[in-house]
Amino acid sequence: MKNFASMQPSDIREMIRRNELVRPTAGMASGFAQANLAILKKEDAFDFLLFAQRNPKSCPILDVTEPGSPIPQMMAPNGDIRTDIPKYRIYKHGELTEEVTDITSYWEDDMVGFLIGCSFTFEHALLNNGISVRHIEEDCNVPMYMTNIPCAKAGKFHGMTVASMRPIPQKDVVRATQVTSRFPAVHGAPIHIGNPAALGIKDIARPDFGDAVTIKDGEVPVFWACGVTPQAVAMATKPALMITHAPGHMFITDVRDEKLGVM
Amino acid sequence: MKNFASMQPSDIREMIRRNELVRPTAGMASGFAQANLAILKKEDAFDFLLFAQRNPKSCPILDVTEPGSPIPQMMAPNGDIRTDIPKYRIYKHGELTEEVTDITSYWEDDMVGFLIGCSFTFEHALLNNGISVRHIEEDCNVPMYMTNIPCAKAGKFHGMTVASMRPIPQKDVVRATQVTSRFPAVHGAPIHIGNPAALGIKDIARPDFGDAVTIKDGEVPVFWACGVTPQAVAMATKPALMITHAPGHMFITDVRDEKLGVM
């Protein structure tokens, strides 16, 4: 098997474009930021951009394509959001209708693509600081929960914040907060430390999305705003057409994780 | 004279609303963030928001009003951008046509207001760190220069970055960089340290906007992206109608400077 971790982002995108790599992208092009994707028609794009601007912790925008252009100029000038993601989901009026590996045939002249920060970047930063990430250890998806924290509304878009949870040893909680604070472009600092009930979460062992993970004695559940929020909110408003990446199948950018650090 | 520095933002806005305070706002409601204002019609708002998103150092967005609403929900929920600024400028097709103290009669149902971060916040942070700010000492406007650094384009909006300059003693340059890095919402870290020619500035003694200030022996010219950039860029595109604050006559928000710090 190729060592995808050491490959350049553009080489991996090229393989994905040729449908030679239909699989989750975690671990590929190590050190480069990966991004969530949401594509909407221009008529919804202003409200969605405004929603993201008002909810920067759950919806940190990395790039927005010009209406009709599939090229993310800031994050990957030779990329193409129609082909460079391994698997897409097509939603019509809020319903998932198809999963496809290429959306060229769905592309229209008034579409706008949003690349949104992904927690892979801050997870690398945690690992680099010697703080392990449980769902990576347990080789499953991060547990995610609907919270009682409302997002700031914008036009038709409104809803509750979705949070991801990582159990952190008590001694590392301060460091984990500091490390992730450096990366506001990928969700940034935690939104809550310690008490699931304070977020309206009834059973930490039953996440709303993703997989449950082990919380060991002496570990504290720490919650971060999650990139599933904008998709969940957009779904709830049932736009005529919305296209996203399939979970875990991200857009690999040309921008190094560390370049997204504020200091 | 009233001590405007110790008044609450909402009380000052109330006086401004009654036209009892038609003067620059520097020093008022000390500790609270002030903001630049740009109002555009909805048809231009998406491109302008996108322009700001792509140029966060010169155009850090603090709040965007819902189309047709004059209320900045995030920064001053009981404020009104039609009345709460001491002096406005009306631009038609890129030409300044009027200065007024109230824009209620100009307001239309499809207008969108943008509050943009202002350097007052990071200047307070510099002063709090014992780093003096020359144009405050000399009681004049900050010197501003057109640079050779292009902004990232968005739709019809494009142009060069405008930079403000503050002379900083050599021994304080690192600290000044650190202190302002904490405030990305108000232009953040410098864009250049030391060499005006590298930015295409021919004569540091002749700023393009504002006033020249003294640069003493042992001081280094340090440049920050400037909030005049979005206005200059918007003017250059000559929108049918654009309304801004008059220079120095800012919108006073309910949000404390320190709340805009990332850490």
XYZ file of C-alpha atoms in Angstrom:
526
model
C 0.000 0.000 0.000
C 1.137 3.507 -0.801
C 2.180 5.661 2.113
C -0.582 8.237 1.785
C 0.630 10.112 4.886
C 3.785 11.327 3.158
C 2.177 12.232 -0.195
C 1.548 15.820 -1.283
C -2.070 17.085 -1.179
C -2.208 17.689 -4.947
C -1.005 14.127 -5.697
C -3.672 12.642 -3.438
C -6.364 14.893 -4.931
C -5.269 13.673 -8.394
C -5.765 10.028 -7.334
C -9.145 10.881 -5.811
C -10.097 12.712 -9.013
C -9.392 9.517 -10.994
C -11.534 7.506 -8.502
C -8.470 5.546 -7.435
C -8.928 6.381 -3.756
C -12.525 6.008 -2.560
C -11.958 5.896 1.199
C -11.837 8.128 4.291
C -8.994 10.636 4.184
C -7.863 10.601 7.841
C -4.088 10.364 8.022
C -3.463 11.285 4.376
C -1.026 14.136 3.488
C 0.060 14.423 7.092
C 0.526 18.019 8.252
C -1.917 19.521 5.749
C -5.373 20.757 6.742
C -8.456 18.853 5.615
C -11.860 20.482 5.234
C -15.588 19.809 5.400
C -17.555 20.729 2.253
C -20.992 22.250 1.799
C -22.308 23.352 -1.596
C -25.436 25.483 -1.913
C -27.140 27.499 -4.633
C -26.319 31.206 -4.744
C -29.800 32.110 -3.441
C -28.902 30.459 -0.108
C -25.216 31.390 -0.056
C -25.431 34.829 1.589
C -27.514 33.543 4.503
C -25.221 30.548 4.928
C -22.070 32.694 4.861
C -23.677 35.019 7.399
C -24.626 32.025 9.556
C -21.007 30.873 9.491
C -19.735 34.371 10.285
C -21.996 34.492 13.358
C -21.075 30.987 14.540
C -17.320 30.844 14.015
C -16.696 28.064 16.551
C -18.957 25.528 14.852
C -18.653 26.903 11.294
C -15.111 28.209 10.754
C -14.945 29.105 7.060
C -11.639 28.320 5.347
C -12.647 29.175 1.792
C -15.687 30.086 -0.313
C -15.692 29.585 -4.073
C -16.885 32.295 -6.453
C -20.444 31.530 -7.590
C -20.168 28.997 -10.423
C -16.459 28.295 -9.879
C -15.434 24.903 -8.422
C -11.939 26.139 -7.510
C -11.054 26.922 -3.872
C -8.544 29.703 -4.629
C -7.318 30.205 -1.061
C -6.915 26.608 0.064
C -6.092 24.718 -3.166
C -5.800 26.814 -6.344
C -5.406 23.717 -8.551
C -8.123 21.763 -6.761
C -11.696 21.129 -7.905
C -14.478 20.616 -5.368
C -16.531 18.650 -7.953
C -14.037 15.781 -8.196
C -11.434 15.953 -5.424
C -13.458 14.443 -2.590
C -13.668 10.627 -2.423
C -17.376 10.484 -1.686
C -20.174 13.065 -1.792
C -23.719 13.153 -0.468
C -26.554 14.749 -2.429
C -29.420 16.157 -0.359
C -32.684 17.282 -1.969
C -35.114 19.203 0.248
C -33.220 17.909 3.293
C -33.341 14.221 2.258
C -30.207 12.212 1.405
C -30.871 10.927 -2.104
C -27.497 9.646 -3.312
C -23.843 9.035 -2.544
C -21.535 9.621 -5.515
C -17.786 9.940 -6.159
C -18.026 12.874 -8.572
C -20.556 15.724 -8.744
C -19.634 17.188 -12.129
C -23.036 16.243 -13.522
C -24.778 18.018 -10.625
C -22.774 21.231 -10.958
C -24.654 24.392 -11.908
C -23.533 27.926 -12.747
C -24.935 29.438 -9.551
C -23.397 27.041 -7.043
C -21.156 28.181 -4.194
C -18.842 25.845 -2.282
C -17.872 26.336 1.359
C -14.792 24.675 2.839
C -15.152 24.520 6.612
C -12.426 23.785 9.162
C -12.115 20.185 10.375
C -10.973 18.946 13.781
C -8.213 16.770 12.270
C -5.933 19.830 12.528
C -6.389 20.347 16.253
C -6.232 16.602 16.899
C -2.755 16.587 15.343
C -1.865 19.464 17.644
C -3.117 17.496 20.676
C -1.120 14.424 19.610
C 1.983 16.582 19.086
C 1.547 17.713 22.693
C 1.423 14.141 23.983
C -2.342 14.185 24.553
C -3.894 11.072 23.063
C -7.202 11.182 21.194
C -9.464 8.319 22.249
C -11.453 7.757 19.043
C -8.190 7.545 17.098
C -6.886 4.980 19.651
C -10.135 3.040 19.360
C -10.200 3.415 15.557
C -13.737 4.731 15.367
C -15.544 7.997 14.615
C -15.544 10.830 17.186
C -18.691 10.871 19.396
C -20.954 13.855 18.626
C -23.942 15.202 20.566
C -26.792 17.617 19.991
C -26.467 20.328 22.676
C -28.854 22.899 24.157
C -26.666 25.765 22.855
C -28.515 27.632 20.101
C -26.544 28.909 17.131
C -26.963 32.587 16.255
C -29.617 32.737 13.495
C -29.005 34.102 10.000
C -31.872 34.359 7.525
C -33.383 30.893 7.128
C -30.558 29.131 8.954
C -30.950 28.320 12.638
C -30.505 25.384 15.003
C -28.553 23.933 17.895
C -24.812 23.484 18.167
C -23.463 19.959 17.669
C -20.456 19.186 19.890
C -17.767 16.535 19.583
C -16.334 14.999 22.774
C -12.838 13.808 23.621
C -12.022 12.340 27.063
C -8.922 14.123 28.396
C -6.902 13.123 31.496
C -7.508 15.652 34.291
C -3.838 16.703 34.282
C -3.968 17.565 30.562
C -7.214 19.583 30.457
C -5.550 23.001 30.714
C -2.966 22.124 28.064
C -5.670 20.735 25.747
C -7.567 24.018 26.103
C -4.456 26.058 25.339
C -3.397 23.922 22.385
C -6.793 24.046 20.650
C -7.260 27.776 21.406
C -4.441 28.403 18.940
C -6.633 27.072 16.109
C -9.840 29.148 15.845
C -10.016 28.242 12.129
C -10.705 24.612 13.068
C -13.211 25.059 15.947
C -10.688 26.477 18.442
C -11.045 26.249 22.226
C -13.483 23.842 23.902
C -17.055 25.066 24.413
C -17.406 23.091 27.652
C -15.324 21.097 30.121
C -16.664 18.399 32.408
C -20.456 18.199 32.729
C -22.470 16.687 29.846
C -25.756 17.581 31.617
C -24.891 21.287 31.381
C -25.094 20.918 27.596
C -28.375 19.009 27.813
C -26.695 15.672 27.054
C -28.601 12.900 28.846
C -26.363 9.889 28.224
C -22.715 10.360 27.276
C -22.601 6.674 26.258
C -25.160 7.314 23.505
C -23.893 9.965 21.089
C -26.290 11.397 18.492
C -23.711 10.945 15.718
C -20.486 8.925 15.488
C -19.422 6.274 17.972
C -19.277 6.033 21.781
C -15.751 5.931 23.226
C -14.337 4.762 26.564
C -14.018 7.382 29.318
C -11.463 6.124 31.843
C -11.242 6.927 35.549
C -9.657 10.343 36.032
C -10.620 11.528 32.554
C -12.832 14.540 31.891
C -15.200 14.803 28.927
C -14.182 17.911 26.965
C -16.508 19.278 24.261
C -15.660 21.209 21.109
C -18.038 22.794 18.587
C -18.361 20.394 15.674
C -18.292 20.808 11.891
C -21.437 18.682 11.650
C -23.352 21.722 12.970
C -23.581 23.626 9.666
C -24.686 20.495 7.798
C -27.278 19.647 10.448
C -28.573 23.221 10.423
C -28.653 23.387 6.637
C -30.474 20.039 6.451
C -33.092 21.252 8.905
C -33.897 24.182 6.601
C -34.362 21.731 3.688
C -32.750 23.691 0.827
C -33.818 22.464 -2.634
C -30.284 21.153 -3.231
C -27.276 20.766 -0.983
C -24.145 18.733 -1.609
C -21.683 17.747 1.125
C -18.747 15.388 1.606
C -19.603 11.961 3.028
C -18.497 11.697 6.686
C -14.728 11.251 6.962
C -14.223 11.776 3.220
C -12.706 15.262 3.383
C -11.190 17.798 0.991
C -7.390 17.811 1.417
C -6.046 21.374 1.146
C -2.600 22.728 0.222
C -2.398 24.657 3.513
C -0.338 23.298 6.377
C -2.132 22.764 9.695
C 0.358 25.004 11.443
C -0.454 27.927 9.097
C -3.949 27.947 10.640
C -2.498 28.632 14.108
C -3.023 32.203 15.313
C 0.251 32.292 17.232
C -17.593 68.473 30.131
C -19.000 65.028 30.765
C -16.501 62.256 31.298
C -17.335 60.284 28.163
C -14.581 57.735 28.909
C -16.437 56.321 31.915
C -19.918 56.268 30.331
C -21.644 53.072 29.192
C -21.825 52.434 25.412
C -25.640 52.491 25.352
C -25.744 55.884 27.136
C -23.311 57.396 24.651
C -25.224 55.905 21.709
C -28.393 57.464 23.153
C -26.750 60.927 23.201
C -25.457 60.421 19.664
C -28.953 59.331 18.588
C -30.329 62.640 19.895
C -27.586 64.531 17.977
C -26.117 65.763 21.267
C -22.663 64.421 20.497
C -21.490 65.178 16.974
C -17.750 64.592 17.364
C -15.080 61.883 16.967
C -15.561 58.953 19.356
C -11.923 58.200 20.296
C -11.633 57.770 24.065
C -15.379 57.366 24.686
C -16.697 54.352 26.687
C -13.180 53.281 27.524
C -12.649 49.526 27.359
C -15.416 48.897 24.820
C -14.727 48.101 21.172
C -15.577 50.653 18.502
C -16.292 49.719 14.894
C -16.081 50.967 11.318
C -19.373 50.933 9.388
C -20.149 50.091 5.763
C -23.720 49.824 4.453
C -24.460 48.335 1.052
C -27.517 47.124 -0.819
C -28.263 43.399 -0.609
C -27.208 42.901 -4.249
C -23.614 43.798 -3.271
C -23.641 42.261 0.212
C -22.635 38.691 -0.646
C -19.580 39.804 -2.637
C -18.589 42.251 0.110
C -18.967 39.641 2.865
C -16.912 37.231 0.768
C -14.280 39.934 0.224
C -14.078 40.453 3.987
C -13.871 36.712 4.630
C -10.929 36.466 2.220
C -9.136 39.507 3.643
C -9.538 39.100 7.390
C -6.548 41.268 8.330
C -7.834 44.403 6.612
C -11.572 43.610 6.857
C -12.249 41.841 10.166
C -16.051 41.556 10.359
C -17.525 42.040 13.837
C -21.197 41.973 12.859
C -23.485 41.935 9.831
C -27.098 43.063 10.078
C -29.936 41.026 8.577
C -31.002 42.554 5.249
C -33.347 45.447 6.089
C -32.618 45.417 9.833
C -30.576 48.289 11.312
C -29.816 46.342 14.509
C -26.367 44.824 15.079
C -27.529 41.820 17.132
C -24.080 40.541 18.081
C -22.339 43.792 19.015
C -25.178 46.039 20.302
C -28.660 44.468 20.404
C -30.284 47.767 21.397
C -28.248 49.828 18.940
C -29.345 51.238 15.574
C -26.816 51.785 12.806
C -29.064 54.470 11.232
C -28.753 56.881 14.161
C -25.999 55.816 16.562
C -22.986 57.152 14.692
C -22.167 60.864 15.078
C -21.492 61.505 11.410
C -22.094 59.484 8.252
C -20.868 59.766 4.680
C -23.137 59.034 1.714
C -21.400 57.813 -1.435
C -23.246 57.536 -4.746
C -21.449 55.724 -7.571
C -18.204 56.141 -5.633
C -18.584 59.925 -5.109
C -19.005 61.471 -1.666
C -22.251 63.426 -1.937
C -23.148 64.294 1.673
C -22.213 64.163 5.334
C -25.191 63.678 7.661
C -25.807 62.841 11.336
C -28.702 60.430 10.728
C -29.408 58.116 7.793
C -32.978 57.110 8.623
C -34.250 58.836 5.485
C -31.732 56.922 3.350
C -32.590 53.522 4.811
C -34.110 50.922 2.481
C -35.512 47.443 3.063
C -32.681 45.689 1.279
C -29.751 47.332 3.060
C -27.089 45.383 4.929
C -24.754 46.934 7.505
C -21.239 45.679 8.206
C -19.432 46.535 11.436
C -15.696 46.117 10.921
C -12.999 45.955 13.607
C -11.161 49.192 14.438
C -7.575 49.630 15.598
C -8.627 51.528 18.758
C -8.861 48.132 20.488
C -5.292 47.081 19.775
C -3.996 50.581 20.494
C -5.457 50.279 24.009
C -3.665 46.940 24.308
C -0.366 48.562 23.242
C -0.833 51.391 25.763
C -1.670 48.857 28.492
C 1.669 47.221 27.699
C 3.548 50.494 28.088
C 4.034 50.968 24.354
C 3.095 54.507 23.383
C 1.171 55.276 20.196
C 2.672 58.239 18.362
C -0.430 59.684 16.650
C -2.242 59.676 20.012
C 0.744 61.508 21.572
C 0.736 63.985 18.696
C -3.079 64.269 18.753
C -3.560 63.608 15.056
C -4.902 60.864 12.784
C -2.871 57.680 12.212
C -0.771 57.803 8.999
C -2.087 55.415 6.325
C -0.468 54.273 3.080
C -1.523 52.498 -0.101
C 0.648 49.359 -0.331
C 1.602 47.023 -3.164
C -0.135 44.097 -1.409
C -3.206 43.067 -3.417
C -6.326 42.006 -1.540
C -7.837 38.664 -2.502
C -10.626 39.429 -5.007
C -14.291 38.589 -4.459
C -16.829 39.250 -7.194
C -16.656 42.926 -8.099
C -14.495 43.853 -5.111
C -10.731 44.084 -5.547
C -7.883 46.459 -4.766
C -4.734 47.039 -2.751
C -4.310 46.792 1.014
C -4.155 50.080 2.927
C -1.762 49.938 5.905
C -1.557 52.120 9.005
C 1.880 52.841 10.512
C 2.996 53.262 14.104
C 6.644 53.959 14.983
C 7.722 51.483 17.685
C 10.986 51.586 19.689
C 13.285 48.755 18.554
C 13.162 47.134 22.016
C 9.338 46.956 21.912
C 8.827 45.559 18.399
C 8.528 41.913 19.471
C 6.109 42.792 22.282
C 4.016 44.986 19.961
C 3.768 42.061 17.537
C 2.719 39.677 20.321
C 0.204 42.068 21.845
C -1.593 42.817 18.577
C -1.504 39.150 17.481
C -4.001 38.480 20.270
C -6.600 40.611 18.462
C -7.283 39.182 14.983
C -10.792 40.717 15.108
C -9.236 44.202 14.980
C -6.536 43.692 12.295
C -4.278 41.487 14.438
C -0.535 41.129 13.945
C 1.482 43.586 11.838
C 1.701 42.905 8.111
C 5.236 44.320 7.912
C 8.060 45.488 10.166
C 10.744 47.961 9.173
C 11.012 48.711 5.454
C 8.414 50.995 3.833
C 9.944 50.391 0.371
C 9.082 46.685 0.647
C 5.412 47.724 0.677
C 5.905 50.087 -2.260
C 5.781 53.177 -0.022
C 7.999 55.873 -1.567
C 7.960 58.531 1.162
C 7.027 57.631 4.727
C 6.649 61.360 5.489
C 3.788 61.634 2.987
C 0.960 59.265 3.940
C -1.897 58.723 1.458
C -4.495 59.192 4.233
C -4.322 60.658 7.738
C -1.369 62.618 9.084
C 2.417 62.183 9.093
C 3.933 61.459 12.521
C 7.449 61.789 13.928
C 9.706 58.721 13.684
C 12.466 59.089 16.284
C 15.978 57.634 16.189
C 15.885 53.978 17.180
C 12.245 53.585 16.206
C 11.017 51.141 13.587
C 8.000 51.786 11.349
C 5.536 48.933 11.943
C 2.597 48.442 9.575
C -0.837 46.972 10.257
C -3.646 46.262 7.761
C -6.104 49.143 7.984
C -9.884 49.378 8.154
C -9.814 51.999 5.421
C -9.094 49.139 2.985
C -12.693 47.893 2.621
C -14.002 51.444 2.140
C -11.302 52.251 -0.419
C -11.975 49.004 -2.262
C -15.740 49.481 -2.194
C -15.393 53.074 -3.424
C -13.225 51.915 -6.329
C -16.032 49.614 -7.490
C -18.495 52.536 -7.402
C -21.603 50.863 -6.001
C -24.825 52.809 -6.685
C -25.132 53.589 -2.965
C -22.776 53.081 -0.035
C -22.969 54.621 3.416
C -20.048 54.718 5.853
C -19.110 56.428 9.101
C -17.137 59.668 8.754
C -13.466 59.122 9.713
C -13.040 58.876 13.484
C -16.822 58.894 14.086
C -17.225 55.238 14.990
C -19.994 52.919 16.185
C -19.502 52.193 19.911
C -20.347 48.542 20.678
C -21.422 46.799 23.887
C -18.517 44.346 23.612
C -15.419 44.842 25.734
C -12.088 45.111 23.900
C -10.714 42.217 25.898
C -13.550 39.918 24.743
C -12.095 40.237 21.218
C -8.788 38.746 22.378
C -8.221 35.172 21.209
C -6.332 34.197 24.356
